[in-house]
Coordinates of C-alpha atoms and ligand atoms in Angstrom, one line a residue:
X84 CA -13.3 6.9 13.8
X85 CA -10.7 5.5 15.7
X86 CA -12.6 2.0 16.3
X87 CA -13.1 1.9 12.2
X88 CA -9.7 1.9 11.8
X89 CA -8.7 -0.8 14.6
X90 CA -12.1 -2.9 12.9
X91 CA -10.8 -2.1 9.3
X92 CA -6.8 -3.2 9.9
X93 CA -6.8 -5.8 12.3
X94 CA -10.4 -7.8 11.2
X95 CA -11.1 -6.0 7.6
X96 CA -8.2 -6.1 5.8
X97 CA -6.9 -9.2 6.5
X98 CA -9.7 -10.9 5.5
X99 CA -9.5 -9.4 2.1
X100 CA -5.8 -10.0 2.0
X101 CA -5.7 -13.4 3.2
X102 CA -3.9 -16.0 1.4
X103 CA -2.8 -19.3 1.8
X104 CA -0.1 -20.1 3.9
X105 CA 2.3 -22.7 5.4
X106 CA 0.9 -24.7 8.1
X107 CA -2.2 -22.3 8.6
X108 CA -3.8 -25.4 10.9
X109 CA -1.0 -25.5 13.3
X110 CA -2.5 -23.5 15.6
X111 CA -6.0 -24.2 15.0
X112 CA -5.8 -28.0 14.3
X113 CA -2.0 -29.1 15.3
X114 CA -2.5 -32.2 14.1
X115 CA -4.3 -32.0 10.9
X116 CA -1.4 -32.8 8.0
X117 CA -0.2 -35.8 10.7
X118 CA -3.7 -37.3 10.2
X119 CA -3.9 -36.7 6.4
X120 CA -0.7 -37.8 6.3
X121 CA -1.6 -41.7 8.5
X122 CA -4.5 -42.2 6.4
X123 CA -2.9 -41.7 3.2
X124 CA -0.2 -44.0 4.0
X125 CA -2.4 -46.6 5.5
X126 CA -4.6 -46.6 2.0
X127 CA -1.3 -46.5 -0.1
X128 CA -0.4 -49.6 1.9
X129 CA -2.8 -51.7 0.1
X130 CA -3.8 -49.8 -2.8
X131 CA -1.0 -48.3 -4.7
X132 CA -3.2 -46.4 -7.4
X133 CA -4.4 -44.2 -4.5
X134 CA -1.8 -41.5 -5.8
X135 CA -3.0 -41.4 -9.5
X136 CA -7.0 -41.2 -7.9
X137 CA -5.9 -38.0 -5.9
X138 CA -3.7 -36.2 -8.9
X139 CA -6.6 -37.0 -11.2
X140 CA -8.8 -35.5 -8.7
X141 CA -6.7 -32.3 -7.5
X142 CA -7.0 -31.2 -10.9
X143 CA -10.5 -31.9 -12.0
X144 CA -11.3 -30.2 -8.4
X145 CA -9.2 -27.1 -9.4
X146 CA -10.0 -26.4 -12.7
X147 CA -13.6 -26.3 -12.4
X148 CA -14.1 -23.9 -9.7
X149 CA -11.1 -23.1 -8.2
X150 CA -9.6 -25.9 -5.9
X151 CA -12.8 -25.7 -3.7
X152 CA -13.8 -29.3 -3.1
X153 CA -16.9 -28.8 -5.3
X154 CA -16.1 -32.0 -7.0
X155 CA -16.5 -33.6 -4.1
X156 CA -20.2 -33.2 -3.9
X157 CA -23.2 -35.4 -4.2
X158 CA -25.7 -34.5 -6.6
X159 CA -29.5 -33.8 -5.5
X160 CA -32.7 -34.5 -6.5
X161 CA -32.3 -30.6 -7.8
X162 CA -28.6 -30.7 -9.1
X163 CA -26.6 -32.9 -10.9
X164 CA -23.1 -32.2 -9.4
X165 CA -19.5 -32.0 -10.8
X166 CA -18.8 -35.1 -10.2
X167 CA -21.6 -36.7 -12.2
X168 CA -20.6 -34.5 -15.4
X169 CA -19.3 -37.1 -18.6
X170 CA -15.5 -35.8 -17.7
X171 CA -15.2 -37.5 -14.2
X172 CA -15.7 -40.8 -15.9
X173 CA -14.0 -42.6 -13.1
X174 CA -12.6 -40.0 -10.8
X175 CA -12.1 -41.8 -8.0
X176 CA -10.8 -41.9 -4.6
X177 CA -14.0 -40.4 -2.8
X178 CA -14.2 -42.9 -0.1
X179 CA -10.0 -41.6 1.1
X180 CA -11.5 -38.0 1.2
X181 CA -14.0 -39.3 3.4
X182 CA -11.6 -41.9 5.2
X183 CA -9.5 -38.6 6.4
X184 CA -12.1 -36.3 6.6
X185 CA -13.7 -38.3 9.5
X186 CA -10.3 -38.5 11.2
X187 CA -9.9 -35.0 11.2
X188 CA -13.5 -33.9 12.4
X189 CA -13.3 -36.2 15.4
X190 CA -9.9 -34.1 16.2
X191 CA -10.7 -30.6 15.6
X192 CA -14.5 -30.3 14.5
X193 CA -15.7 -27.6 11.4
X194 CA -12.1 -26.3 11.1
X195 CA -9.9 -28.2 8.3
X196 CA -11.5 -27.7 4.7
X197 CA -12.0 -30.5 2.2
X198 CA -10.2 -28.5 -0.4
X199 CA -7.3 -28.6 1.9
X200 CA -7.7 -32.2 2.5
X201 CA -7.6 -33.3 -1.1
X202 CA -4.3 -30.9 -1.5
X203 CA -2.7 -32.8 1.4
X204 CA -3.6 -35.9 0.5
X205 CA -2.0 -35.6 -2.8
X206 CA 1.0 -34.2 -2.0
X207 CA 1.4 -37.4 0.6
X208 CA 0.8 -39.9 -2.1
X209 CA 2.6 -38.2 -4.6
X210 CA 5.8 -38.5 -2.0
X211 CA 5.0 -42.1 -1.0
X212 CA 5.6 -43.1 -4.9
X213 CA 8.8 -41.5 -5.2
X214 CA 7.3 -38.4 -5.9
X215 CA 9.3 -35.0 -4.9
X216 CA 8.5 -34.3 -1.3
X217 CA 7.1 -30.6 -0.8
X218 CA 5.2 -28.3 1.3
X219 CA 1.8 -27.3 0.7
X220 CA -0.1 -24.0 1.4
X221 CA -3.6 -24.1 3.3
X222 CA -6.5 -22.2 4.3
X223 CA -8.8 -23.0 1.7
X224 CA -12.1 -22.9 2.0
X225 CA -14.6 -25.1 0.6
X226 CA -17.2 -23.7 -2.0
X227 CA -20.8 -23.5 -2.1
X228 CA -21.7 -24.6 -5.4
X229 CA -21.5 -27.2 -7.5
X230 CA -23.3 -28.0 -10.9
X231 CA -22.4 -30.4 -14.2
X232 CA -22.6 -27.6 -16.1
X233 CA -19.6 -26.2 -15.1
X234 CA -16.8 -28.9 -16.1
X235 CA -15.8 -28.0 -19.3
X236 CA -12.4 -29.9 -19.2
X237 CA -10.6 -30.8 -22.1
X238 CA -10.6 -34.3 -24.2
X239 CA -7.6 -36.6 -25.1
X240 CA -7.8 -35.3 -28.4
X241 CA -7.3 -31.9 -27.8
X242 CA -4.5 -30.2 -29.9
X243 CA -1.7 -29.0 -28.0
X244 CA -2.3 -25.2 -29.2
X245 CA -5.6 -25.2 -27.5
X246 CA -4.6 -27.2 -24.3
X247 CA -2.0 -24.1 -24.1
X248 CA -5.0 -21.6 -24.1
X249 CA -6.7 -23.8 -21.4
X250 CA -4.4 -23.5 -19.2
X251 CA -2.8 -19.8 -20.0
X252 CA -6.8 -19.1 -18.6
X253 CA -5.8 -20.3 -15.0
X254 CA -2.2 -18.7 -14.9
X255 CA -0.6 -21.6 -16.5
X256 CA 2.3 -21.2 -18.2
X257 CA 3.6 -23.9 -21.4
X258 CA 6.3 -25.5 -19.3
X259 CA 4.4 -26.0 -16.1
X260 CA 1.4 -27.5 -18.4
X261 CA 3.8 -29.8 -20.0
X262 CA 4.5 -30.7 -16.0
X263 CA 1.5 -31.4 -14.9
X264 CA 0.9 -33.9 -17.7
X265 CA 4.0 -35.6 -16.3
X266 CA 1.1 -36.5 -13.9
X267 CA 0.5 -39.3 -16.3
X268 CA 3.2 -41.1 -15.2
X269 CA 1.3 -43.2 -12.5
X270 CA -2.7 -44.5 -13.2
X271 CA -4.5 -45.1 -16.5
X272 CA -6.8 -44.7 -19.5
X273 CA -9.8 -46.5 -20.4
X274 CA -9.3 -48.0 -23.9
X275 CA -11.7 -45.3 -25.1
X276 CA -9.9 -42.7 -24.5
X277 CA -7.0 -43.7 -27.1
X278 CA -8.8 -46.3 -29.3
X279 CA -8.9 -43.9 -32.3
X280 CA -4.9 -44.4 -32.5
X281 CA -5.5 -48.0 -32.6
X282 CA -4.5 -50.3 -36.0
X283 CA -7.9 -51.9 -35.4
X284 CA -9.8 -49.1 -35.4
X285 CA -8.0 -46.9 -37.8
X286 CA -7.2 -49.9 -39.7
X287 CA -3.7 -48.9 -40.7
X288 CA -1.0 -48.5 -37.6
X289 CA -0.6 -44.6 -36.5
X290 CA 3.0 -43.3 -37.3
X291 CA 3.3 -41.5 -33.7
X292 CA 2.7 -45.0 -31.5
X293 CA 5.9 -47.5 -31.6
X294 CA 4.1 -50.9 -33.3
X295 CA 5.0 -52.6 -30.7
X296 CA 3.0 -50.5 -28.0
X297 CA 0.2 -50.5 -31.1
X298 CA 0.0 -54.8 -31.0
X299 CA 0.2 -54.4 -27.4
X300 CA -2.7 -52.4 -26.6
X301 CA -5.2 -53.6 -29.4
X302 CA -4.7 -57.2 -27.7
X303 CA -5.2 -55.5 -24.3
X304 CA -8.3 -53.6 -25.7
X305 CA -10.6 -57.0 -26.7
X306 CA -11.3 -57.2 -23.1
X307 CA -14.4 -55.3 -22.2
X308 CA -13.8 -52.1 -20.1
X309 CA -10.2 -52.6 -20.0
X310 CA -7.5 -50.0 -19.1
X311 CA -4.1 -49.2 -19.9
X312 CA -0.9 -47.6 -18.0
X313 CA -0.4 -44.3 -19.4
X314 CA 3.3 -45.0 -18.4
X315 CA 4.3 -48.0 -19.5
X316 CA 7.8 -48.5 -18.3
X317 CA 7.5 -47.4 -14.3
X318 CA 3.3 -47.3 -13.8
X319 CA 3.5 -46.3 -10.0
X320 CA 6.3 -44.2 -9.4
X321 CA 5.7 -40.6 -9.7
X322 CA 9.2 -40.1 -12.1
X323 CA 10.2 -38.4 -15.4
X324 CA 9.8 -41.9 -17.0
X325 CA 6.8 -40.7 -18.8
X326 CA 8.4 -38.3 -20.8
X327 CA 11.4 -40.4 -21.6
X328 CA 8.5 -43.1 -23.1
X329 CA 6.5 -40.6 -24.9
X330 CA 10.2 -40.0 -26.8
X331 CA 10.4 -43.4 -27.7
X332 CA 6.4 -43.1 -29.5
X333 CA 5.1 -45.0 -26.7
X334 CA 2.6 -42.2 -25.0
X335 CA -1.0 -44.3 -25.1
X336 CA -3.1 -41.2 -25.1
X337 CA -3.1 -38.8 -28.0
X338 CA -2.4 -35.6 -25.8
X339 CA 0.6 -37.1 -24.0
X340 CA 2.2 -38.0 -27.7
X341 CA 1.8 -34.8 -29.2
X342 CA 3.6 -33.3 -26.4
X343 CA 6.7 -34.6 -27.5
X344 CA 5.9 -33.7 -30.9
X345 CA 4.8 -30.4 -31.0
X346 CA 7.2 -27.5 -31.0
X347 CA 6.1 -25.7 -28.3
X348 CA 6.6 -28.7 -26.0
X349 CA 9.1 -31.0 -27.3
X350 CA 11.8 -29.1 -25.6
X351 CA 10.4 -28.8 -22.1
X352 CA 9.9 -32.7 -22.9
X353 CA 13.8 -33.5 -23.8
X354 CA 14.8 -31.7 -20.9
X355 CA 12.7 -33.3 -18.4
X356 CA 13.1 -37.1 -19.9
X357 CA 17.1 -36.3 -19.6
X358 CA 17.0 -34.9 -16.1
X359 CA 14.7 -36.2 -13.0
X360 CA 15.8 -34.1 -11.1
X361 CA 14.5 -31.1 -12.6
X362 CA 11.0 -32.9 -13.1
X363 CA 10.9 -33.5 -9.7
X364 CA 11.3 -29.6 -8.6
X365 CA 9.3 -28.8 -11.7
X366 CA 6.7 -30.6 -10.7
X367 CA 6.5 -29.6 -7.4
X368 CA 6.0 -26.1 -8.2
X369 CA 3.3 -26.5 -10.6
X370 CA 1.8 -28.1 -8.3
X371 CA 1.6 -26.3 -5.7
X372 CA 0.6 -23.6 -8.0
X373 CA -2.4 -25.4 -9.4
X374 CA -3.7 -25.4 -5.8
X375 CA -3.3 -22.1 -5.9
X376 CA -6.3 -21.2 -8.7
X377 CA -9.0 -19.6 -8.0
X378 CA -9.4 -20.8 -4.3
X379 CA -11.5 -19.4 -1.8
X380 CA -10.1 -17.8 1.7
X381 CA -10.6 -15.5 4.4
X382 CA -14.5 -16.0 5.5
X383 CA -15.9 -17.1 1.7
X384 CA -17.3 -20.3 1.7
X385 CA -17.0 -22.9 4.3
X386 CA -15.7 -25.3 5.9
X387 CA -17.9 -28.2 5.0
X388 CA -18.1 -30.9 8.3
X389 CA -19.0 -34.0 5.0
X390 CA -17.1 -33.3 1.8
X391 CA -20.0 -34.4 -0.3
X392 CA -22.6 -32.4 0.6
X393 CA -23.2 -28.6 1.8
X394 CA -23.6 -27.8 5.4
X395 CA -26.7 -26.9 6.2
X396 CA -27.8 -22.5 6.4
X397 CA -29.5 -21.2 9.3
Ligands
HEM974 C1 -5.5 -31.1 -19.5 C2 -5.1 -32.1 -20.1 C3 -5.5 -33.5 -19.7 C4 -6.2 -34.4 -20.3 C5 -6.9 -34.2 -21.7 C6 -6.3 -35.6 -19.5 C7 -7.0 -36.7 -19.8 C8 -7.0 -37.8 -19.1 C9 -7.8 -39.0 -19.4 C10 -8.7 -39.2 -20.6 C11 -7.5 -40.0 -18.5 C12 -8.1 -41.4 -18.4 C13 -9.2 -41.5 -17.5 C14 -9.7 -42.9 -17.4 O1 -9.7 -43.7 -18.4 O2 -10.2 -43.4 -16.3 C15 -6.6 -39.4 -17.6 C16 -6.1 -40.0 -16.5 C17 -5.3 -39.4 -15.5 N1 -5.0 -38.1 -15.4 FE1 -5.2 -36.7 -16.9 N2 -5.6 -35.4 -18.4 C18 -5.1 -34.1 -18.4 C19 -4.4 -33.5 -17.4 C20 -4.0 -34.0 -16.2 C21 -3.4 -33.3 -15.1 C22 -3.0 -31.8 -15.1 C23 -3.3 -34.2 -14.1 C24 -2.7 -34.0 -12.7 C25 -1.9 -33.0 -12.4 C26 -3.8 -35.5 -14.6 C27 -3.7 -36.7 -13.9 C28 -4.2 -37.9 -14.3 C29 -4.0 -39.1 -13.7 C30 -3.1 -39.3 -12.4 C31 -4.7 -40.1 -14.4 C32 -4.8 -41.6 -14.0 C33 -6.1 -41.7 -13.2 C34 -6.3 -43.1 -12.6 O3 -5.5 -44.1 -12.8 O4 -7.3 -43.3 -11.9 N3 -4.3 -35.3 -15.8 N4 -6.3 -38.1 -17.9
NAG975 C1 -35.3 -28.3 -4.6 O1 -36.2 -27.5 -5.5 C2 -37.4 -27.3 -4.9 C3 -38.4 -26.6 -5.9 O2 -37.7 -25.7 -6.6 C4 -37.3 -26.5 -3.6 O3 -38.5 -26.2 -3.0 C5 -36.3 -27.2 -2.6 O4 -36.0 -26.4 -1.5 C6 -35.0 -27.6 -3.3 N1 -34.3 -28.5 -2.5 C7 -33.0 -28.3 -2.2 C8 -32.3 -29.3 -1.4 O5 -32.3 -27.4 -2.7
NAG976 C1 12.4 -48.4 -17.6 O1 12.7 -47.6 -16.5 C2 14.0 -47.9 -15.9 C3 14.1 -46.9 -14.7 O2 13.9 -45.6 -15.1 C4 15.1 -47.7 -17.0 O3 16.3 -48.1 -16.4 C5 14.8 -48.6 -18.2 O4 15.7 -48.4 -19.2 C6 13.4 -48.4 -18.7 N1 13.0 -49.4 -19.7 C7 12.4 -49.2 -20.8 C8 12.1 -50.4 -21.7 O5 12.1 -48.1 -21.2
NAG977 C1 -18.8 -41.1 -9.7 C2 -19.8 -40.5 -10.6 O1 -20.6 -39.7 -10.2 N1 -19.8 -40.9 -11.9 C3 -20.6 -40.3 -12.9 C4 -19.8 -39.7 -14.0 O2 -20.5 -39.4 -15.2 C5 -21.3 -40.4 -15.7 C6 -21.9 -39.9 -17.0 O3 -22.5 -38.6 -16.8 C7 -22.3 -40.9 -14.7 O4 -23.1 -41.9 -15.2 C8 -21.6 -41.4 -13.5 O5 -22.5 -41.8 -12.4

């Protein structure tokens, strides 16, 4: 009896309790957000769209499955994978993952997760391009499945009602949704993803786009497989400049537009277009909270030794 209770409290329990928590490697792997950390910079040093790669990514990981590195698989001859499902369309930034991912595993072998790795990584690029500079909680582990099928992630078109109910699903709440779009300040859309709100599609200009942005991107948009900033003022830097544009009618996708024009937004909008300040705490905390859903501890899952595939049962 007495040895079920010393198993149960002391192995049992806080397996079922775990959580993630501040520097959970620094015992196990002292050097493991140093490493993340070197890479990062070194690929920031020569390719500054790394940070918009890894947001992009971070959230297409953690609303899948959880933030579980299942994205980062490689489909098989027997499943087609997440990242091979039509909403990835040019998720990118694979090759850092596996850039730091080798670093760590010559350091401290099978103990740093991939989920944890793309969490680190983003919050180091997010900081590098002026981003707010925060902590992140780890001890993820990585997850043992992952199929197309599952990514059911929502469209550029989507109205900002149903984007709400999205994320309410994961825990989200209006103002930290309006947040993470602020996301979109750094990287960009393929022209297909806004064409519709084109004059030379629509063939009459859309009243929510500035005409200027309108002539702008149409020209921009004759080139084949073109792309454009979804911030159009400060591209790179992680800032509240997005929201300030997407006042001034000059938000490229459809989404980010409407989230100065719907009610249930607009505010949360003003407030973070007039102070940067706030945007930068703001978006800290949501998102650190999105690496929060639905992520795997304790002893589920693994610890994959390559992000992209599983490791191997016995
Ligand atoms: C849920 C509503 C969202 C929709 C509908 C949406 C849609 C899109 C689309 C269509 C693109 C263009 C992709 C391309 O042409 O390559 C894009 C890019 C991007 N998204 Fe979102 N997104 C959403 C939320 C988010 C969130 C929550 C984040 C991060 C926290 C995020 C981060 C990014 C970044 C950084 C890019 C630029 C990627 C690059 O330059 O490689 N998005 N998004
Ligand atoms: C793929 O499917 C076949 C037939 O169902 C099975 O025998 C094989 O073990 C599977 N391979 C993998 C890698 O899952
Ligand atoms: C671009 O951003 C800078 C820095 O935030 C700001 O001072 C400037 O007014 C902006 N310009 C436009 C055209 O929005
Ligand atoms: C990187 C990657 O796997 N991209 C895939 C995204 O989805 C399209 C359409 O399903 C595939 O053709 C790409 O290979």
């Amino acid at each position: 009896m007495k040895l079920i209770s010393i198993i149960l409290f002391f192995f049992v329990l806080p397996l079922a309790f775990a959580d993630l928590q501040l520097g959970f490697y620094a015992s196990s792997c002292r050097k493991a957000e140093s490493i993340v950390q070197q890479v990062v910079q070194k690929r920031f040093s020569r390719d500054k769209t790394i940070t918009a790669a890894l947001l992009r990514m971070h959230f297409h990981d953690c609303f899948v499955r959880g933030c579980d590195a299942s994205l980062l698989i490689d489909s098989t001859k027997n499943t087609t994978s997440e990242k091979q499902s039509g909403a990835n369309a040019s998720v990118r930034g694979y090759d850092l993952i596996d850039d730091v991912k080798e670093a760590i595993e010559a350091t401290c072998p099978s103990t740093v997760s991939c989920a944890d790795i793309i969490a680190l990584a983003t919050r180091d690029a997010v900081a590098l391009s002026g981003g707010p500079k925060y902590s992140v909680p780890t001890g993820r582990r990585d997850g043992l499945v992952s199929n197309s099928k599952d990514v059911n992630l929502p469209g550029p078109t989507i109205p900002v009602t149903i984007l709400t109910q999205f994320f309410a699903a994961k825990g989200i709440t209006v103002e930290e949704m309006v947040t993470l779009l602020g996301a979109h300040t750094v990287g960009v859309a393929h022209c297909g993803f806004f064409s519709s709100r084109l004059s030379s599609t629509r063939g009459k200009p859309d009243p929510t786009m500035d005409p200027a942005l309108d002539a702008k991107l149409v020209e921009l948009c004759k080139a084949s497989n073109a792309a454009a900033f979804l911030d159009q003022n400060t591209s790179f830097v992680v800032d509240n400049e997005f929201y300030k544009q997407i006042l001034l009618k000059r938000g490229v996708m459809q989404i980010d537009q409407q989230l100065a024009l719907d009610k249930s937004t607009s505010t949360f909008v003003s407030n973070f277009a007039s102070n940067g300040d706030k945007f930068g705490k703001s978006f800290a905390s949501a998102i650190i909270k999105m690496g929060k859903v639905e992520v795997l501890v304790g002893n589920q899952g693994e610890i994959r030794k390559n992000c992209r595939v599983f490791n191997k049962r016995s």
